[in-house]
Amino acid sequence: MSHSKILILDFGSQVTQLIARRVREAHVYCEIHPCDVSDAFVQSFGADGIILSGSHASVYEAETDKAPQAVFELGVPVMGICYGMQTMAQQLGGKVEAGTKREFGYAQVRARGHSALFRDIQDATNAEGHGLIDVWMSHGDKVTELPAGFKVIASNDTTPIAAMADEARRFYAVQFHPEVTHTKQGQAMLERFVLDICAAKPDWIMGDYISEAVAKIKAQVGDEEVILGLSGGVDSSVAAALIHRAIGDQLTCVFVDHGLLRLNEGDMVMDMFAGRLHANVIRVDATEQFMGKLAGVSDPEAKRKIIGAEFVEVFKAEAAKLKASGKGHQGATFLAQGTIYPDVIESGGAKSKKAVTIKSHHNVGGLPEQLGLKLLEPLRDLFKDEVRELGVALGLPRDMVYRHPFPGPGLGVRILGEVKRDFALLLQRADAIFIEELRNTVDEKTGKTWYDLTSQAFTVFLPVKSVGVMGDGRTYDYVVALRAVVTSDFMTAHWAELPYSLLGKVSNRIINEVRGINRVVYDISGKPPATIEWE
């Protein structure tokens, strides 16, 4: 590719991919690679600039990771974030020590030294007129001595060296995290570094990327056949449209109805892809197969792994049928998946293999060797917002592309504890009511529906019963929880402040229309500490 490029070296932070997402938002291409790549790799990458990520480690520990020496000898701008700042300081002759006071969460720093990085960037001023910046910290260690040639460019009482710079060499480092939304001016800082200091060109645009992606798929697949697991969600849908654009009838989509989809979703998926896009789609009703395997299982990770394993079994069976049918010259040899970056990071699957696993995803980690299919993941390096942009550029309907995310295991991770068919039927109806009311309720201030104002909304089935009163009779029925969040990146999220009148209407409808549910609660947990999904 001829794009400008930023190289991000990953030391194992859970939010490294957020750095990449912010850089991509500036329409600059970037790649994440493990921090222990060779000097030769750094020299041959062709980077316009380099960013060093954070980490849960300490730079003074034995066997601790360091940046390749070529990073500081290449002559391009370098930015260190959190651990990246600490390893920059230590490797260039400064000193890092364990702090007596840790900083986790909101903090405010004073900009100093009139640096190029912070020029005209501030959130407030103090009584002396000094610029103050609201940031998000997450560290216990701190830089206590600057390397030669560096100056302090931000500080506060807890962290006297909160940011530093050697502007002659265009080296910058910050102890806080500009990549998270809690640092209000974080995007402006990263854009300042990438666009101004690195002089990278903003030429990474999804509409233009289609031709590159199509060419890459054609080169990888050749004249072979591809089978794709179609869930109806945004990721698999965009993957299907992109691959179909590249290879046409060489693609066969397999839509697996495992009984854990949203209400009437199976019919909608078939109408969209077989009816409107004229793609080859095989519908497989595997409800009994999945429910049988899930019987008696309540552990969330076990459920995810079972569902993932059953998907593999279904794909194996369908691939064998395609081969036996004589379609193509050898049947399906590739399995395509809609894996995207957030799937990879939350599975601890960052290329550095240093990130801590939060939860596993059924479509991450490759396929078992016995499957006999190669893997095609055309969206693996894209973020959700880029996937949506790509879908619109491919001509998919906007209402489908901007549909709220739906997990690969479906309602299997929205039914807490054991998954039962009766529970799934209750949850489908309750969730449909919630989504319908979100779509039908307009916020007077913005003129948008609450469905559009929330990033993800859904209903969770709780395997507990509570006492209720309906008419003159006592009920003892199940409880559901409503969940709605607002987020720009799905790595952090705030609960959506839905109007009480909307919540009241949803609750009233569910209790009256879904026999078997007599109590509705609303989840007001953020991420972190909670995850968006309950399991």
PDB file of C-alpha atoms in Angstrom, residues 36-227:
ATOM      1  CA  ASP A  36       9.767  -7.240  20.482  1.00  0.00           C
ATOM      2  CA  VAL A  37       9.977  -6.989  16.693  1.00  0.00           C
ATOM      3  CA  SER A  38      13.489  -6.758  15.309  1.00  0.00           C
ATOM      4  CA  ASP A  39      15.404  -3.596  14.485  1.00  0.00           C
ATOM      5  CA  ALA A  40      15.316  -4.714  10.854  1.00  0.00           C
ATOM      6  CA  PHE A  41      11.511  -4.855  10.932  1.00  0.00           C
ATOM      7  CA  VAL A  42      11.290  -1.327  12.356  1.00  0.00           C
ATOM      8  CA  GLN A  43      13.718  -0.038   9.734  1.00  0.00           C
ATOM      9  CA  SER A  44      11.871  -1.672   6.827  1.00  0.00           C
ATOM     10  CA  PHE A  45       8.309  -0.824   7.939  1.00  0.00           C
ATOM     11  CA  GLY A  46       8.318   2.633   6.378  1.00  0.00           C
ATOM     12  CA  ALA A  47       6.693   4.387   9.330  1.00  0.00           C
ATOM     13  CA  ASP A  48       6.000   8.111   9.345  1.00  0.00           C
ATOM     14  CA  GLY A  49       5.935   7.855  13.138  1.00  0.00           C
ATOM     15  CA  ILE A  50       5.962   5.309  15.965  1.00  0.00           C
ATOM     16  CA  ILE A  51       3.738   5.004  19.060  1.00  0.00           C
ATOM     17  CA  LEU A  52       4.702   2.903  22.096  1.00  0.00           C
ATOM     18  CA  SER A  53       1.698   1.499  23.988  1.00  0.00           C
ATOM     19  CA  GLY A  54       0.999   1.015  27.667  1.00  0.00           C
ATOM     20  CA  SER A  55       1.416  -2.208  29.650  1.00  0.00           C
ATOM     21  CA  HIS A  56       0.521  -3.799  32.985  1.00  0.00           C
ATOM     22  CA  ALA A  57       4.264  -4.452  33.618  1.00  0.00           C
ATOM     23  CA  SER A  58       7.001  -2.336  35.224  1.00  0.00           C
ATOM     24  CA  VAL A  59      10.058  -1.296  33.214  1.00  0.00           C
ATOM     25  CA  TYR A  60      12.451  -2.045  36.095  1.00  0.00           C
ATOM     26  CA  GLU A  61      11.367  -5.682  36.412  1.00  0.00           C
ATOM     27  CA  ALA A  62      13.702  -8.428  35.252  1.00  0.00           C
ATOM     28  CA  GLU A  63      13.074  -9.585  31.685  1.00  0.00           C
ATOM     29  CA  THR A  64      10.868  -6.572  31.073  1.00  0.00           C
ATOM     30  CA  ASP A  65      10.028  -5.530  27.515  1.00  0.00           C
ATOM     31  CA  LYS A  66      11.901  -2.718  25.805  1.00  0.00           C
ATOM     32  CA  ALA A  67      11.417  -0.948  22.509  1.00  0.00           C
ATOM     33  CA  PRO A  68      13.781  -1.971  19.705  1.00  0.00           C
ATOM     34  CA  GLN A  69      16.745   0.402  19.669  1.00  0.00           C
ATOM     35  CA  ALA A  70      15.982   1.273  16.039  1.00  0.00           C
ATOM     36  CA  VAL A  71      12.866   3.116  17.228  1.00  0.00           C
ATOM     37  CA  PHE A  72      15.050   5.879  18.655  1.00  0.00           C
ATOM     38  CA  GLU A  73      17.557   5.865  15.793  1.00  0.00           C
ATOM     39  CA  LEU A  74      15.187   5.887  12.813  1.00  0.00           C
ATOM     40  CA  GLY A  75      14.788   9.667  12.720  1.00  0.00           C
ATOM     41  CA  VAL A  76      10.963   9.648  12.805  1.00  0.00           C
ATOM     42  CA  PRO A  77       8.765  11.073  15.591  1.00  0.00           C
ATOM     43  CA  VAL A  78       8.074   8.751  18.534  1.00  0.00           C
ATOM     44  CA  MET A  79       5.281   8.986  21.115  1.00  0.00           C
ATOM     45  CA  GLY A  80       5.268   6.945  24.318  1.00  0.00           C
ATOM     46  CA  ILE A  81       2.048   6.328  26.266  1.00  0.00           C
ATOM     47  CA  CYS A  82       2.133   5.293  29.965  1.00  0.00           C
ATOM     48  CA  TYR A  83       4.533   2.295  29.958  1.00  0.00           C
ATOM     49  CA  GLY A  84       5.692   3.567  26.566  1.00  0.00           C
ATOM     50  CA  MET A  85       6.804   6.795  28.248  1.00  0.00           C
ATOM     51  CA  GLN A  86       8.564   4.873  31.012  1.00  0.00           C
ATOM     52  CA  THR A  87      10.513   2.595  28.678  1.00  0.00           C
ATOM     53  CA  MET A  88      11.436   5.610  26.524  1.00  0.00           C
ATOM     54  CA  ALA A  89      12.753   7.393  29.617  1.00  0.00           C
ATOM     55  CA  GLN A  90      14.720   4.423  30.925  1.00  0.00           C
ATOM     56  CA  GLN A  91      16.158   3.388  27.558  1.00  0.00           C
ATOM     57  CA  LEU A  92      17.341   6.944  26.867  1.00  0.00           C
ATOM     58  CA  GLY A  93      19.043   7.419  30.236  1.00  0.00           C
ATOM     59  CA  GLY A  94      16.264   8.592  32.545  1.00  0.00           C
ATOM     60  CA  LYS A  95      14.960   6.924  35.682  1.00  0.00           C
ATOM     61  CA  VAL A  96      11.661   5.174  36.530  1.00  0.00           C
ATOM     62  CA  GLU A  97      10.602   4.210  40.044  1.00  0.00           C
ATOM     63  CA  ALA A  98       7.571   2.785  41.838  1.00  0.00           C
ATOM     64  CA  GLY A  99       5.406   5.636  43.068  1.00  0.00           C
ATOM     65  CA  THR A 100       4.308   6.062  46.673  1.00  0.00           C
ATOM     66  CA  LYS A 101       0.871   7.088  45.393  1.00  0.00           C
ATOM     67  CA  ARG A 102      -0.889   5.512  42.436  1.00  0.00           C
ATOM     68  CA  GLU A 103      -3.143   7.299  39.959  1.00  0.00           C
ATOM     69  CA  PHE A 104      -6.100   5.423  38.494  1.00  0.00           C
ATOM     70  CA  GLY A 105      -8.906   7.328  36.818  1.00  0.00           C
ATOM     71  CA  TYR A 106      -9.568  11.030  36.308  1.00  0.00           C
ATOM     72  CA  ALA A 107      -6.721  13.480  36.849  1.00  0.00           C
ATOM     73  CA  GLN A 108      -5.846  16.989  35.781  1.00  0.00           C
ATOM     74  CA  VAL A 109      -2.417  18.052  34.539  1.00  0.00           C
ATOM     75  CA  ARG A 110      -0.922  21.455  33.865  1.00  0.00           C
ATOM     76  CA  ALA A 111       0.611  21.958  30.429  1.00  0.00           C
ATOM     77  CA  ARG A 112       4.152  23.359  30.568  1.00  0.00           C
ATOM     78  CA  GLY A 113       6.952  24.298  28.237  1.00  0.00           C
ATOM     79  CA  HIS A 114       4.785  25.385  25.286  1.00  0.00           C
ATOM     80  CA  SER A 115       5.309  22.065  23.488  1.00  0.00           C
ATOM     81  CA  ALA A 116       4.140  21.354  19.955  1.00  0.00           C
ATOM     82  CA  LEU A 117       2.101  18.431  21.292  1.00  0.00           C
ATOM     83  CA  PHE A 118      -0.097  20.506  23.618  1.00  0.00           C
ATOM     84  CA  ARG A 119      -0.145  23.832  21.772  1.00  0.00           C
ATOM     85  CA  ASP A 120      -3.644  25.409  22.084  1.00  0.00           C
ATOM     86  CA  ILE A 121      -4.977  22.231  23.776  1.00  0.00           C
ATOM     87  CA  GLN A 122      -6.588  22.750  27.196  1.00  0.00           C
ATOM     88  CA  ASP A 123      -9.808  22.078  29.105  1.00  0.00           C
ATOM     89  CA  ALA A 124      -9.532  24.869  31.668  1.00  0.00           C
ATOM     90  CA  THR A 125      -7.146  27.420  33.160  1.00  0.00           C
ATOM     91  CA  ASN A 126      -6.048  27.919  36.761  1.00  0.00           C
ATOM     92  CA  ALA A 127      -5.922  31.197  38.687  1.00  0.00           C
ATOM     93  CA  GLU A 128      -2.513  31.996  37.190  1.00  0.00           C
ATOM     94  CA  GLY A 129      -3.799  31.453  33.657  1.00  0.00           C
ATOM     95  CA  HIS A 130      -1.949  28.187  33.082  1.00  0.00           C
ATOM     96  CA  GLY A 131      -3.628  25.659  30.775  1.00  0.00           C
ATOM     97  CA  LEU A 132      -5.106  22.563  32.463  1.00  0.00           C
ATOM     98  CA  ILE A 133      -5.930  19.303  30.703  1.00  0.00           C
ATOM     99  CA  ASP A 134      -8.381  16.639  31.936  1.00  0.00           C
ATOM    100  CA  VAL A 135      -6.821  13.188  31.494  1.00  0.00           C
ATOM    101  CA  TRP A 136      -7.221   9.528  32.460  1.00  0.00           C
ATOM    102  CA  MET A 137      -4.356   7.963  34.395  1.00  0.00           C
ATOM    103  CA  SER A 138      -3.617   4.300  35.089  1.00  0.00           C
ATOM    104  CA  HIS A 139      -0.190   3.876  36.674  1.00  0.00           C
ATOM    105  CA  GLY A 140       1.735   3.144  39.832  1.00  0.00           C
ATOM    106  CA  ASP A 141       5.254   3.726  38.465  1.00  0.00           C
ATOM    107  CA  LYS A 142       6.504   7.101  37.314  1.00  0.00           C
ATOM    108  CA  VAL A 143       9.442   8.799  35.609  1.00  0.00           C
ATOM    109  CA  THR A 144      11.567  10.477  38.302  1.00  0.00           C
ATOM    110  CA  GLU A 145      14.532  11.670  36.214  1.00  0.00           C
ATOM    111  CA  LEU A 146      14.392  12.983  32.647  1.00  0.00           C
ATOM    112  CA  PRO A 147      16.706  11.631  29.946  1.00  0.00           C
ATOM    113  CA  ALA A 148      19.210  14.101  28.528  1.00  0.00           C
ATOM    114  CA  GLY A 149      17.616  16.556  26.095  1.00  0.00           C
ATOM    115  CA  PHE A 150      14.084  16.202  27.508  1.00  0.00           C
ATOM    116  CA  LYS A 151      11.911  18.800  29.231  1.00  0.00           C
ATOM    117  CA  VAL A 152       8.727  18.483  31.293  1.00  0.00           C
ATOM    118  CA  ILE A 153       5.641  19.408  29.243  1.00  0.00           C
ATOM    119  CA  ALA A 154       2.911  18.476  31.754  1.00  0.00           C
ATOM    120  CA  SER A 155       2.734  17.844  35.493  1.00  0.00           C
ATOM    121  CA  ASN A 156       0.530  17.624  38.582  1.00  0.00           C
ATOM    122  CA  ASP A 157       1.183  17.178  42.286  1.00  0.00           C
ATOM    123  CA  THR A 158       1.082  13.373  42.176  1.00  0.00           C
ATOM    124  CA  THR A 159       3.086  13.020  38.961  1.00  0.00           C
ATOM    125  CA  PRO A 160       5.612  15.877  38.530  1.00  0.00           C
ATOM    126  CA  ILE A 161       6.681  14.424  35.166  1.00  0.00           C
ATOM    127  CA  ALA A 162       3.275  13.691  33.601  1.00  0.00           C
ATOM    128  CA  ALA A 163       4.562  14.310  30.065  1.00  0.00           C
ATOM    129  CA  MET A 164       7.967  14.980  28.560  1.00  0.00           C
ATOM    130  CA  ALA A 165       9.489  15.891  25.210  1.00  0.00           C
ATOM    131  CA  ASP A 166      12.752  16.140  23.312  1.00  0.00           C
ATOM    132  CA  GLU A 167      11.458  18.357  20.534  1.00  0.00           C
ATOM    133  CA  ALA A 168      14.766  18.420  18.666  1.00  0.00           C
ATOM    134  CA  ARG A 169      14.407  14.665  18.044  1.00  0.00           C
ATOM    135  CA  ARG A 170      10.571  14.843  17.983  1.00  0.00           C
ATOM    136  CA  PHE A 171      10.223  12.438  20.908  1.00  0.00           C
ATOM    137  CA  TYR A 172       7.089  12.916  23.018  1.00  0.00           C
ATOM    138  CA  ALA A 173       5.669  10.915  25.913  1.00  0.00           C
ATOM    139  CA  VAL A 174       2.667  11.132  28.210  1.00  0.00           C
ATOM    140  CA  GLN A 175       1.993   9.245  31.451  1.00  0.00           C
ATOM    141  CA  PHE A 176      -1.771   9.386  30.887  1.00  0.00           C
ATOM    142  CA  HIS A 177      -3.851   7.660  28.192  1.00  0.00           C
ATOM    143  CA  PRO A 178      -4.935   9.970  25.327  1.00  0.00           C
ATOM    144  CA  GLU A 179      -6.538   7.027  23.512  1.00  0.00           C
ATOM    145  CA  VAL A 180      -9.454   6.653  25.963  1.00  0.00           C
ATOM    146  CA  THR A 181     -12.469   8.957  25.770  1.00  0.00           C
ATOM    147  CA  HIS A 182     -11.993   9.994  29.411  1.00  0.00           C
ATOM    148  CA  THR A 183      -9.065  12.129  28.220  1.00  0.00           C
ATOM    149  CA  LYS A 184     -11.260  14.784  26.626  1.00  0.00           C
ATOM    150  CA  GLN A 185      -8.586  16.227  24.322  1.00  0.00           C
ATOM    151  CA  GLY A 186      -6.965  12.854  23.631  1.00  0.00           C
ATOM    152  CA  GLN A 187      -8.067  12.733  19.999  1.00  0.00           C
ATOM    153  CA  ALA A 188      -6.701  16.239  19.435  1.00  0.00           C
ATOM    154  CA  MET A 189      -3.350  15.198  20.941  1.00  0.00           C
ATOM    155  CA  LEU A 190      -3.048  12.091  18.798  1.00  0.00           C
ATOM    156  CA  GLU A 191      -4.059  14.020  15.686  1.00  0.00           C
ATOM    157  CA  ARG A 192      -1.470  16.670  16.552  1.00  0.00           C
ATOM    158  CA  PHE A 193       1.191  13.974  16.782  1.00  0.00           C
ATOM    159  CA  VAL A 194       0.148  12.015  13.684  1.00  0.00           C
ATOM    160  CA  LEU A 195      -0.898  14.784  11.294  1.00  0.00           C
ATOM    161  CA  ASP A 196       1.337  17.687  12.348  1.00  0.00           C
ATOM    162  CA  ILE A 197       4.433  16.274  14.034  1.00  0.00           C
ATOM    163  CA  CYS A 198       4.656  13.125  11.853  1.00  0.00           C
ATOM    164  CA  ALA A 199       3.195  14.928   8.777  1.00  0.00           C
ATOM    165  CA  ALA A 200       1.257  11.759   7.864  1.00  0.00           C
ATOM    166  CA  LYS A 201      -1.289  12.047   5.054  1.00  0.00           C
ATOM    167  CA  PRO A 202      -4.968  11.460   5.969  1.00  0.00           C
ATOM    168  CA  ASP A 203      -5.526   9.047   3.073  1.00  0.00           C
ATOM    169  CA  TRP A 204      -7.111   6.056   4.887  1.00  0.00           C
ATOM    170  CA  ILE A 205     -10.753   6.141   3.701  1.00  0.00           C
ATOM    171  CA  MET A 206     -13.105   3.145   3.654  1.00  0.00           C
ATOM    172  CA  GLY A 207     -14.633   3.962   0.264  1.00  0.00           C
ATOM    173  CA  ASP A 208     -11.169   3.904  -1.272  1.00  0.00           C
ATOM    174  CA  TYR A 209     -10.178   0.837   0.748  1.00  0.00           C
ATOM    175  CA  ILE A 210     -12.697  -1.428  -0.991  1.00  0.00           C
ATOM    176  CA  SER A 211     -10.534  -1.896  -4.073  1.00  0.00           C
ATOM    177  CA  GLU A 212      -7.536  -2.831  -1.907  1.00  0.00           C
ATOM    178  CA  ALA A 213      -9.576  -5.291   0.159  1.00  0.00           C
ATOM    179  CA  VAL A 214     -11.148  -6.859  -2.931  1.00  0.00           C
ATOM    180  CA  ALA A 215      -7.735  -7.315  -4.541  1.00  0.00           C
ATOM    181  CA  LYS A 216      -6.382  -8.898  -1.358  1.00  0.00           C
ATOM    182  CA  ILE A 217      -9.298 -11.354  -1.138  1.00  0.00           C
ATOM    183  CA  LYS A 218      -8.938 -12.310  -4.811  1.00  0.00           C
ATOM    184  CA  ALA A 219      -5.227 -12.916  -4.348  1.00  0.00           C
ATOM    185  CA  GLN A 220      -5.771 -15.035  -1.218  1.00  0.00           C
ATOM    186  CA  VAL A 221      -8.675 -17.110  -2.542  1.00  0.00           C
ATOM    187  CA  GLY A 222      -7.836 -17.443  -6.235  1.00  0.00           C
ATOM    188  CA  ASP A 223     -10.394 -19.747  -7.880  1.00  0.00           C
ATOM    189  CA  GLU A 224     -11.206 -21.675  -4.674  1.00  0.00           C
ATOM    190  CA  GLU A 225     -14.542 -21.763  -2.852  1.00  0.00           C
ATOM    191  CA  VAL A 226     -15.396 -19.930   0.378  1.00  0.00           C
ATOM    192  CA  ILE A 227     -17.999 -20.804   3.012  1.00  0.00           C
TER     193      ILE A 227
END
